[in-house]
Coordinates of C-alpha atoms (C1' of nucleotides) in Angstrom, one line a residue:
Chain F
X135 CA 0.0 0.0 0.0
X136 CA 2.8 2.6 1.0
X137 CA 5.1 3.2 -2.2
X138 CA 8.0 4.6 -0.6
X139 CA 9.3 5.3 -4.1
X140 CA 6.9 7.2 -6.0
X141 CA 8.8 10.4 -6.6
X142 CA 10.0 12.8 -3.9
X143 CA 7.7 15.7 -4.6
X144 CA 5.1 12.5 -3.6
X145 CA 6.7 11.9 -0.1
X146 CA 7.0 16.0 0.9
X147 CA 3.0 15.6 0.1
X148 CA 2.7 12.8 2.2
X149 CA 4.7 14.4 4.9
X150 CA 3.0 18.2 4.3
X151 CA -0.7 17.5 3.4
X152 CA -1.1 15.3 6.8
X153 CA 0.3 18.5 8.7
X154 CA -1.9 20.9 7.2
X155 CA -5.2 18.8 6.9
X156 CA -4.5 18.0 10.6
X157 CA -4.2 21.8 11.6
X158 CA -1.2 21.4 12.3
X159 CA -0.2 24.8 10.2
X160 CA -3.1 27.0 11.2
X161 CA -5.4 28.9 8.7
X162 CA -3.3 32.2 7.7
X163 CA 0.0 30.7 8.4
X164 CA 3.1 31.6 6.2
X165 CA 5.3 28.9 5.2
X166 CA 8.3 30.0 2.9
X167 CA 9.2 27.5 -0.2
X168 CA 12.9 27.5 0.0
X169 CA 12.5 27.0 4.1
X170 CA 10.4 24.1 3.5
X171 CA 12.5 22.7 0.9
X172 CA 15.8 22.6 3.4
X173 CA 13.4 21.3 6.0
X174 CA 12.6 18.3 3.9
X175 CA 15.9 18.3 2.2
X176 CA 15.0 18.5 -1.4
X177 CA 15.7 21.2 -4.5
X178 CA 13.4 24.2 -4.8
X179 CA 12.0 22.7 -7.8
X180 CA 10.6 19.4 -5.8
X181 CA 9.7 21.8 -3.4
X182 CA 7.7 24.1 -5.8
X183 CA 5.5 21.1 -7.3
X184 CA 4.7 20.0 -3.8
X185 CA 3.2 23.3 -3.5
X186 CA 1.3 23.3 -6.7
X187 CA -0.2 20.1 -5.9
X188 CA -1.2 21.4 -2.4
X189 CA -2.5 24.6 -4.1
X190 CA -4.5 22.8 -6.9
X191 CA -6.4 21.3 -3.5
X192 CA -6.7 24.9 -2.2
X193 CA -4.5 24.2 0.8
X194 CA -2.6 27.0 0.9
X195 CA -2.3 29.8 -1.7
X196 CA 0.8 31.0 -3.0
X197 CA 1.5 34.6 -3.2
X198 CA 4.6 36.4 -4.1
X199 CA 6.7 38.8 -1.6
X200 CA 4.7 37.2 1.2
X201 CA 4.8 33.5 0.7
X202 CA 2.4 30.3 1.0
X203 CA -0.4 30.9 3.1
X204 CA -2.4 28.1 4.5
X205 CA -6.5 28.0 3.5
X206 CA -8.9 28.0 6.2
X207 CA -10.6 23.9 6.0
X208 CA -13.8 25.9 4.2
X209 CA -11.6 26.4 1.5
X210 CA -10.4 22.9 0.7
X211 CA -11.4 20.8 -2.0
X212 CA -12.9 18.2 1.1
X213 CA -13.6 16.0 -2.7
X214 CA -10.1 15.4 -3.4
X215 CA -9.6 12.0 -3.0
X216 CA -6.1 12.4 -1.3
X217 CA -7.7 15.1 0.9
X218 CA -10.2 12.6 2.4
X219 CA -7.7 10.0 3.0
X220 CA -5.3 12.6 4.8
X221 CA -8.3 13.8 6.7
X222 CA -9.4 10.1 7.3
X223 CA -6.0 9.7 9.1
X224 CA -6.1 12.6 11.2
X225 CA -7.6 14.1 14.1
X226 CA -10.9 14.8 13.1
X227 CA -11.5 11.2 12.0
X228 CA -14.9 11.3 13.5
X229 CA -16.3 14.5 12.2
X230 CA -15.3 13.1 8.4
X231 CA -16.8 9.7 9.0
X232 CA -19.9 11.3 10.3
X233 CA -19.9 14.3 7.1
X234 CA -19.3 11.2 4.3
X235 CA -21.7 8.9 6.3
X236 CA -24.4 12.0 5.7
X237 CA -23.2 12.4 2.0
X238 CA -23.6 8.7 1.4
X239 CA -27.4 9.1 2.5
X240 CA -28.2 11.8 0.4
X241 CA -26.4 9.4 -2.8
X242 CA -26.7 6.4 -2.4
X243 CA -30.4 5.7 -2.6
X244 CA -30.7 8.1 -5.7
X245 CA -28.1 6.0 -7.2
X246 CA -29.6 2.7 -6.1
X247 CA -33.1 3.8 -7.7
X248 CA -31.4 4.7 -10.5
X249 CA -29.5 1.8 -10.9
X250 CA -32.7 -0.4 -10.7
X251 CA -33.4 1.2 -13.9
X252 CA -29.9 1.3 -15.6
X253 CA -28.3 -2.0 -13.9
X254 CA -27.1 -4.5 -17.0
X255 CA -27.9 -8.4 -16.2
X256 CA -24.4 -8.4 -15.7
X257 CA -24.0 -6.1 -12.9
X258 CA -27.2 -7.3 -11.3
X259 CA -25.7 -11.0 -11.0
X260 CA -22.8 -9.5 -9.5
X261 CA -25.0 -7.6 -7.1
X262 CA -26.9 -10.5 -5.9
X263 CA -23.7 -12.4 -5.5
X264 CA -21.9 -9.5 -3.3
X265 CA -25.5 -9.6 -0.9
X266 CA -25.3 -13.6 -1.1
X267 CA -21.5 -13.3 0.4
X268 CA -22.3 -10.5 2.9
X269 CA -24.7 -13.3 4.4
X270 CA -22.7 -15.8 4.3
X271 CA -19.8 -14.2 6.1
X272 CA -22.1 -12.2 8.2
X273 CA -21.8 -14.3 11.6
X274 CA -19.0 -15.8 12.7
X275 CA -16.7 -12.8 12.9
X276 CA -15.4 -12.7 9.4
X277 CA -15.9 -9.3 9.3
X278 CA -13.3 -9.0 7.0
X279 CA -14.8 -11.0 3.9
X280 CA -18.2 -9.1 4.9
X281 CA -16.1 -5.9 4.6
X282 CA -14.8 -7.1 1.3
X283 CA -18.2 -7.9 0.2
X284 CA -19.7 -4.7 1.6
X285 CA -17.7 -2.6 -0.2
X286 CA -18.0 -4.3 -3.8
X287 CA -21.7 -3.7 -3.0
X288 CA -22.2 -0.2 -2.6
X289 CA -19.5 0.3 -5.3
X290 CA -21.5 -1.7 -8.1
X291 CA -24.8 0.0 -7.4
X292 CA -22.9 3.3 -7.8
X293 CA -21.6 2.1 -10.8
X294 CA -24.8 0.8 -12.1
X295 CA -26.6 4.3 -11.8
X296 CA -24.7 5.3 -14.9
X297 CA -23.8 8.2 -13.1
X298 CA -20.0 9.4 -13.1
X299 CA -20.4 11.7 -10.0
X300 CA -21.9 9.2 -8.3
X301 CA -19.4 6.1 -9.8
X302 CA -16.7 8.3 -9.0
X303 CA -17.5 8.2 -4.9
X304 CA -17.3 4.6 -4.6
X305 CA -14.0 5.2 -3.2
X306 CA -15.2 7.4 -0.8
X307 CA -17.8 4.6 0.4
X308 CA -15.1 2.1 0.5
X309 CA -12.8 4.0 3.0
X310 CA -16.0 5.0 5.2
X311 CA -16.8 1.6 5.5
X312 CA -13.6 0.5 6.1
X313 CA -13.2 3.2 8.6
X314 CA -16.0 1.7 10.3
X315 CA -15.3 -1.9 10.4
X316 CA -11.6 -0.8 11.7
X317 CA -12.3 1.9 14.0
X318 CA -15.6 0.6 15.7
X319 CA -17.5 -2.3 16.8
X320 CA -14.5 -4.9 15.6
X321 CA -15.6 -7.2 18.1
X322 CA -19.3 -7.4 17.0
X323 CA -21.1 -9.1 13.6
X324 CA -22.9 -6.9 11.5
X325 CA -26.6 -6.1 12.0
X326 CA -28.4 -8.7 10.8
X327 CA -31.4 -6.0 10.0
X328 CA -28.6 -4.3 7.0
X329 CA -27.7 -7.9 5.9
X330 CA -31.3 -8.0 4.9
X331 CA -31.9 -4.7 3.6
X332 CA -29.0 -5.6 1.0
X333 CA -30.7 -8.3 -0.2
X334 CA -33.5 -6.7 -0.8
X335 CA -31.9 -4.0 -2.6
X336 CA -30.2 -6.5 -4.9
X337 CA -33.2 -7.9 -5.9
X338 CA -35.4 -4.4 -6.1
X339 CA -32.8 -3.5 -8.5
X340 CA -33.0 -6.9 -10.5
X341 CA -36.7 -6.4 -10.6
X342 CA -36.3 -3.0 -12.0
X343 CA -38.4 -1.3 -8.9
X344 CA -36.4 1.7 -8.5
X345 CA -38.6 3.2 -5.4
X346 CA -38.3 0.4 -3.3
X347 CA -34.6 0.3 -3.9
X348 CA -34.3 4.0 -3.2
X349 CA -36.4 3.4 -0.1
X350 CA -34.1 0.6 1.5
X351 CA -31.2 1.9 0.6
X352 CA -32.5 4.8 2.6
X353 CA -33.1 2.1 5.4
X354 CA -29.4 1.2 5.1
X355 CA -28.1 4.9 5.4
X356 CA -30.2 6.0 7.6
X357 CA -28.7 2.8 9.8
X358 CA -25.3 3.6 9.4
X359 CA -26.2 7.3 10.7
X360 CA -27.8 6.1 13.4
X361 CA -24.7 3.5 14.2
X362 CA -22.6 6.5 14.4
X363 CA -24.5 8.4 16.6
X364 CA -24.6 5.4 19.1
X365 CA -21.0 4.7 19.0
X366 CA -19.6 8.3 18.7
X367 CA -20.2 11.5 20.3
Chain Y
X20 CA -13.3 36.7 -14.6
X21 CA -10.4 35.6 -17.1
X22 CA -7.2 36.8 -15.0
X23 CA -4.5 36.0 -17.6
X24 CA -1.9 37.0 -14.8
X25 CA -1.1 34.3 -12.3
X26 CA 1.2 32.5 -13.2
X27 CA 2.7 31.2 -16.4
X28 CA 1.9 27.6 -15.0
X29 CA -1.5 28.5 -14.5
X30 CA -1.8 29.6 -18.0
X31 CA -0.4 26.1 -19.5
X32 CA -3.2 24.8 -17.2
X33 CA -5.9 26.6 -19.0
X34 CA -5.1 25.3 -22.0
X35 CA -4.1 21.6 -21.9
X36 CA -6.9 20.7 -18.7
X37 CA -9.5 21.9 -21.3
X38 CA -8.3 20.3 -24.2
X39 CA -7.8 16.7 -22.3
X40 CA -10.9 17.2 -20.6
X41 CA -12.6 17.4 -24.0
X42 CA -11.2 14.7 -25.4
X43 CA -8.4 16.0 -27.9
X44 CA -6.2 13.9 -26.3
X45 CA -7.4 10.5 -26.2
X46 CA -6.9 8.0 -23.2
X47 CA -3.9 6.4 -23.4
X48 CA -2.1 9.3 -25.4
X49 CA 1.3 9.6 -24.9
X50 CA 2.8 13.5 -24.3
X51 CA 6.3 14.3 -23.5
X52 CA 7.0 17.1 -21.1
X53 CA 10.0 18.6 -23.2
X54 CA 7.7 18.8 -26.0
X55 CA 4.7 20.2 -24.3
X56 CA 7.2 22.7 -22.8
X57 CA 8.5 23.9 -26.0
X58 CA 4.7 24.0 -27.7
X59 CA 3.7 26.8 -25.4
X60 CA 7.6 28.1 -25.2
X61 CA 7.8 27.5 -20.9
X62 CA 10.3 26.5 -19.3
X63 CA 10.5 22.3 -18.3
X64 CA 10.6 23.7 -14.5
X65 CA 7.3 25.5 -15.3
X66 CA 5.7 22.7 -17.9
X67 CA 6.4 20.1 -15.2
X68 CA 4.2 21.5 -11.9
X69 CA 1.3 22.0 -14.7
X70 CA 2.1 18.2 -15.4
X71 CA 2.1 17.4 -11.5
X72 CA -1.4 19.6 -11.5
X73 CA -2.4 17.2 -14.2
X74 CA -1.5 14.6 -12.3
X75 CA -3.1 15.3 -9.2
X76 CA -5.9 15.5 -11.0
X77 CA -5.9 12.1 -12.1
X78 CA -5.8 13.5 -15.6
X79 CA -2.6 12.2 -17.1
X80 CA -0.2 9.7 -15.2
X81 CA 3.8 10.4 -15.4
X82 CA 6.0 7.5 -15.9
X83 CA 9.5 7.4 -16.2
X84 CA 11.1 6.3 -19.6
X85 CA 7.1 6.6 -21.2
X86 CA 6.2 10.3 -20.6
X87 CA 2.9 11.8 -19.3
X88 CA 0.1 9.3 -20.8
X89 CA -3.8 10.9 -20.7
X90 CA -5.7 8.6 -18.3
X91 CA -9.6 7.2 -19.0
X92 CA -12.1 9.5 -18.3
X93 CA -13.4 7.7 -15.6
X94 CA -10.3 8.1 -13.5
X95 CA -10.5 11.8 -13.1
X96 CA -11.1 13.4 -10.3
X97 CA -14.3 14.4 -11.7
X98 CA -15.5 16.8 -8.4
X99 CA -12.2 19.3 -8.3
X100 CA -14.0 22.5 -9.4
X101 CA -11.0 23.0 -12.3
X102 CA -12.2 19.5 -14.1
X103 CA -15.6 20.9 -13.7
X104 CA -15.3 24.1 -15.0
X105 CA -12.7 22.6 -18.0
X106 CA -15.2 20.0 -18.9
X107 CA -19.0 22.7 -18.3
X108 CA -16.6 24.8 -21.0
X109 CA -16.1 21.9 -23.9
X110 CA -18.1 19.7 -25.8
X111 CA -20.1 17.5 -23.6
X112 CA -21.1 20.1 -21.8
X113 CA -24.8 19.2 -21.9
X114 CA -23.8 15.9 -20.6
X115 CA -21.8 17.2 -17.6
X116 CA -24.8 20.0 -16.7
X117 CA -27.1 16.7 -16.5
X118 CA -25.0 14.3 -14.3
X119 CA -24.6 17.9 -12.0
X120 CA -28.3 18.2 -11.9
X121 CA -28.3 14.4 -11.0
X122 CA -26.1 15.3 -7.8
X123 CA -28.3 18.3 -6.7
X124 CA -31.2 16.2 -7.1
X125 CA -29.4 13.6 -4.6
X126 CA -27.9 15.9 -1.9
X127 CA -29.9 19.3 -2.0
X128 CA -33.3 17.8 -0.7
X129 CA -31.1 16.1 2.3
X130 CA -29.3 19.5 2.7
X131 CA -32.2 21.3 3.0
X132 CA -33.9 18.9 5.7
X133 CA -30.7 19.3 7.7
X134 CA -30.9 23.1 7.4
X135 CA -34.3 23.2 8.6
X136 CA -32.7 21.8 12.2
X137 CA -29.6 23.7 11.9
X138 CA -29.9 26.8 10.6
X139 CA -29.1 29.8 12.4
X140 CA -31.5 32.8 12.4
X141 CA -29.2 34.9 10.4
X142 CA -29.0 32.0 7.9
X143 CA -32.8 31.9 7.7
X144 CA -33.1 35.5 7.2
X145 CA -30.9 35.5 4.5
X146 CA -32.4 32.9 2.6
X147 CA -36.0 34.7 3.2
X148 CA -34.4 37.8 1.9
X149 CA -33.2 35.6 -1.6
X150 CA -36.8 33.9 -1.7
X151 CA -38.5 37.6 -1.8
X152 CA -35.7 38.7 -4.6
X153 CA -36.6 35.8 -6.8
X154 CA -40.3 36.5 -6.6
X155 CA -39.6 40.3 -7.3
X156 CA -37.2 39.8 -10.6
X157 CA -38.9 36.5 -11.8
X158 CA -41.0 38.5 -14.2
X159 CA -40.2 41.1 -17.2
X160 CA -36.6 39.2 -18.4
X161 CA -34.6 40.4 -15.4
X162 CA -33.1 36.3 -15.9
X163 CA -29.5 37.5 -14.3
X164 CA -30.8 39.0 -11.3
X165 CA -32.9 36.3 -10.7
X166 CA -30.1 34.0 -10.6
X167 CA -28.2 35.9 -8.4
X168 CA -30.5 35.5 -6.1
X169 CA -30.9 31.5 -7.1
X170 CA -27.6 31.3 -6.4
X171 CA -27.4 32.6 -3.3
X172 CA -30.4 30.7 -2.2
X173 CA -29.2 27.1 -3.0
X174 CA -25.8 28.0 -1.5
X175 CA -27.0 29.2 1.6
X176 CA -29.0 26.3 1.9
X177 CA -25.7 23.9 1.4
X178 CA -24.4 25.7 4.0
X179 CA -26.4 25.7 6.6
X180 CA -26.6 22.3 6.3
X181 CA -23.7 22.3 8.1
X182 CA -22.2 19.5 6.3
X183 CA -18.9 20.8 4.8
X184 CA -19.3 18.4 2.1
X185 CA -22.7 19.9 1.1
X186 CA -21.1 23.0 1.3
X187 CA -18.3 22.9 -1.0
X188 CA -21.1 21.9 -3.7
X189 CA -22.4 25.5 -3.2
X190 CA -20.3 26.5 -6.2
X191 CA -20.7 23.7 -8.5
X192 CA -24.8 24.2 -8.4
X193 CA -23.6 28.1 -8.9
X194 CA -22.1 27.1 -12.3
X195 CA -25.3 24.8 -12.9
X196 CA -27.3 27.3 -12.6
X197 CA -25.5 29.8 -14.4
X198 CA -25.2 27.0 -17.2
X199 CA -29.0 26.6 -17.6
X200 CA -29.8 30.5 -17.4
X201 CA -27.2 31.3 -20.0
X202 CA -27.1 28.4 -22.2
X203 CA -30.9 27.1 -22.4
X204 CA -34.0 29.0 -21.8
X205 CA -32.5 32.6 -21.7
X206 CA -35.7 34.5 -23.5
X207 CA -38.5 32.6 -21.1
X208 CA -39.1 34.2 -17.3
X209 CA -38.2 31.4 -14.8
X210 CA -40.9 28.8 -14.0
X211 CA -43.8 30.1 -11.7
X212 CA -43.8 26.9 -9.8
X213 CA -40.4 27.0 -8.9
X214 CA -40.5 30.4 -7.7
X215 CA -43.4 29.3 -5.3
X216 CA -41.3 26.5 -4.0
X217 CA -37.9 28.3 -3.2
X218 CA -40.1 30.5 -1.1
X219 CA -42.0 27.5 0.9
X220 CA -38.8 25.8 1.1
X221 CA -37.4 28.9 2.8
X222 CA -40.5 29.0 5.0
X223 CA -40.1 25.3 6.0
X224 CA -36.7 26.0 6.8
X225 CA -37.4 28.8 9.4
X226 CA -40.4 26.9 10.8
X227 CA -37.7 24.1 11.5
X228 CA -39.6 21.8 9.4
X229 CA -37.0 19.2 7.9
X230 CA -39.2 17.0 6.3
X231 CA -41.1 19.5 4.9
X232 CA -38.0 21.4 3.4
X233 CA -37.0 18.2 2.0
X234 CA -40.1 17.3 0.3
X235 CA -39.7 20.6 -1.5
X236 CA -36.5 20.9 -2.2
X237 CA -36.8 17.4 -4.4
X238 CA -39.6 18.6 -5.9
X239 CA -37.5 22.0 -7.1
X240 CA -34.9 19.6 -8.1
X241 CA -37.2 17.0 -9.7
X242 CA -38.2 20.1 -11.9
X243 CA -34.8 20.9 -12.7
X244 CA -34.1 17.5 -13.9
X245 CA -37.3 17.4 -16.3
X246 CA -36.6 20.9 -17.2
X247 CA -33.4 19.3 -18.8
X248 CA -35.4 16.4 -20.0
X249 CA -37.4 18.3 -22.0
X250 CA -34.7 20.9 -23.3
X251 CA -32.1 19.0 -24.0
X252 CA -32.0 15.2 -25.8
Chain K
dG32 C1' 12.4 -19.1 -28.4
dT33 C1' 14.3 -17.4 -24.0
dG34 C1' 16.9 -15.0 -20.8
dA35 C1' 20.7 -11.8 -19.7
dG36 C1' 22.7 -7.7 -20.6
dA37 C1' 23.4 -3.3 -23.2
dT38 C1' 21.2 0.9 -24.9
dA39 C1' 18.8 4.9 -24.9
dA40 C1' 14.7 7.7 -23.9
dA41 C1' 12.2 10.1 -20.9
dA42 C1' 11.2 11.7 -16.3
dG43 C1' 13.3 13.2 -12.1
dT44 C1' 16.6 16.0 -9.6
dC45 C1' 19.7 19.7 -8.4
dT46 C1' 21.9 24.2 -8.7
dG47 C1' 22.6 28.9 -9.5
dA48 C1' 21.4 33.0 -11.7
dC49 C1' 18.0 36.1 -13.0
dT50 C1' 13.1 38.5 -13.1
dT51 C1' 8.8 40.2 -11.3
dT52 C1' 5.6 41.4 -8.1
dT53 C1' 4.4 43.2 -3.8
dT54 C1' 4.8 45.1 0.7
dG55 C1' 6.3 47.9 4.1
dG56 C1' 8.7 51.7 5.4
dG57 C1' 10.8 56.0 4.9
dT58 C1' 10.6 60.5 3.1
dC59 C1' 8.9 64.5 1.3
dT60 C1' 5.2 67.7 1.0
dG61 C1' 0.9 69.9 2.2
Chain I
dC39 C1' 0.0 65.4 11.6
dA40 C1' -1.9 63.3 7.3
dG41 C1' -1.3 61.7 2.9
dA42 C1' 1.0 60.7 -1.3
dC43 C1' 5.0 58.9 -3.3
dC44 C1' 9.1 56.4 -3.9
dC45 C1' 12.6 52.9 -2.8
dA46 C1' 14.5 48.8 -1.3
dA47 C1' 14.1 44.2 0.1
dA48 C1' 11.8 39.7 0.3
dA49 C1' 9.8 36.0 -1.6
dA50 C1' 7.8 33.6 -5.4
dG51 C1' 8.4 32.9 -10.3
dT52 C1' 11.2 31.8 -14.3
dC53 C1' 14.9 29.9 -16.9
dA54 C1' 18.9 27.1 -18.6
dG55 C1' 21.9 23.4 -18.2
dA56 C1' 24.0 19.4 -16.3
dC57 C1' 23.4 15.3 -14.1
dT58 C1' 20.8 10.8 -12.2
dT59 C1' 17.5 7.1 -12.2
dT60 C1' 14.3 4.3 -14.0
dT61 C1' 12.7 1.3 -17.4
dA62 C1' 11.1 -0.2 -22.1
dT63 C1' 13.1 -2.2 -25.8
dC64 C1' 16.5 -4.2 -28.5
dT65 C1' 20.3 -7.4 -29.2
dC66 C1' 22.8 -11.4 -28.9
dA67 C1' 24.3 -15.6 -27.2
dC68 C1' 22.6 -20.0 -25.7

DNA sequence: GTGAGATAAAAGTCTGACTTTTTGGGTCTG
DNA sequence: CAGACCCAAAAAGTCAGACTTTTATCTCAC
């Protein structure tokens, strides 16, 4: 998973965009290029693409005579995939889970009742498959092949909906409910009630019945919500 | 709007995003940097951060020994406001406005039920103030100072949803908007119905009514989507 | 045909010099 | 004392050139 060798402009990211995301560098505060660059031990020029990347993400702006100024968190592109995974390893964990865990109920049922109505044959085999596997692993604490499962789930009906702002957050899904079956009730099997629910789904999409899809998909959101609030503060 | 100022990377940036984002390079297109450098007469130091933009954008992939190959669309980082603006300005444009309008139908009725429990009086005052603007210019062709006050409307409602993911979609239904006013129906007066509902949503929202505000917000956004339906094939 | 090694192409890195913008202060004037 | 103006320094921005590293491909012996 960690390429240590992906470019050194890559590992100043990795070392900078954690900081920052984290709060370490407060909103307002001025970091100087060719200070960073000695700090990290790398040419101006590494330096300088570090900080294009990080200013593509609205992290920090860049500003001649006065330097690069860090954003305040309003400002950042909270989409950017490698923003969400340096947030997901920070501090405010929680308050991300809990914001994507809202997002996904606002998408995911549209994209599930769309789905119902754009799914191919193929894609609704491999849907009824995934929800056949989530039961099958769902006792017994294999939570990891239910994870696996899980995952492949939500990403196909995202897929299906034939959406590519939609398709393009199954990512996001994935590392909320990864987040969740690392960070949380490890111990525990899933609820039986959401084991259900994705059956149903799978086959309210394979019937084409796009409302009831949409509806307990809602069911399933609205459950992980409700998880949270349960297990965090 | 245009500042043709910041930056000499920046500039390079406004003109290959665009054109790989409309498909002049295909996927799997090979560019070198020196090349690319010498076509708009930069420097390598400068061609190579709009290259690890690029790249960070999921847009084009740089390998050693290959060069900087053009990635399939369905890799990009399709919800960094740049790609969104690149790809609204080119040739699928109509495609791109509809997939938007999918998104706000998804997350602005769940927006707006959160604002109804969250929103602070100022908030609600605001958005009272944009519901009595659009009622007062949505007669007699006054189309851009009724979508100012759009605008502002659906923005404020993002953000008092106080989901910072909601939020930072305020400006990608800003350029939605602005798409459909200037690009579609800009010699008809804005939909009666419509009008009506922005101001009971913004009534539902200051009565604390979530469910309400929700109901109406998907009907706004339902309307949207046929709007397109029936405007554009 | 297959594997090992040579080759070269392209990205990656570093350095140093130069340019441009911007800010903050100092000065001059009213 | 206030305000306008100018100057100098600071930091980003740009450029050119040399060097390193990776790696796809080609060659050649087996």
């Amino acid at each position: 998973m960690t390429t240590t060798a992906r470019g050194l402009h890559a590992r100043v990211l990795d070392a900078l965009g954690p900081a920052i995301t984290a709060g370490e560098y407060p909103p307002g505060c001025v970091l100087r290029t060719d200070e960073l660059a000695q700090r990290f031990e790398v040419s101006r020029s590494v330096m300088r693409e570090a900080v294009r990347v990080l200013e593509s993400m609205h992290l920090v702006a860049s500003r001649r005579r006065v330097g690069v100024t860090v954003r305040p968190a309003a400002e950042w592109d909270v989409y950017d995939p490698q923003v969400i995974r340096w947030r997901l390893a920070g501090r405010d964990r929680p308050r991300q889970l809990r914001s994507l865990t809202v997002l996904r109920s606002a998408v995911e049922p549209v994209a599930a009742g769309l789905a119902a109505r754009r799914a191919s044959a193929g894609q609704c085999a491999e849907l009824t498959e995934c929800a056949l596997g989530m039961v099958a692993t769902s006792r017994g604490h294999q939570l990891e092949a239910y994870l696996v499962h899980d995952i492949a789930f939500h990403r196909i009906v995202l897929n299906a909906s034939g959406n590519e702002m939609f398709a393009r957050l199954g990512d996001v899904v994935a590392e909320v409910l990864a987040g969740r079956t690392h960070h949380q009730v490890m111990f525990a099997d899933p609820d039986p009630a959401a084991v259900t629910l994705h059956v149903q789904v799978a086959a309210a999409i394979r019937e084409g019945d796009g409302a009831r899809a949409e509806e307990l998909t809602r069911e399933i959101t609205v459950g992980a919500l409700h998880e949270l609030d349960v297990l965090a503060p």
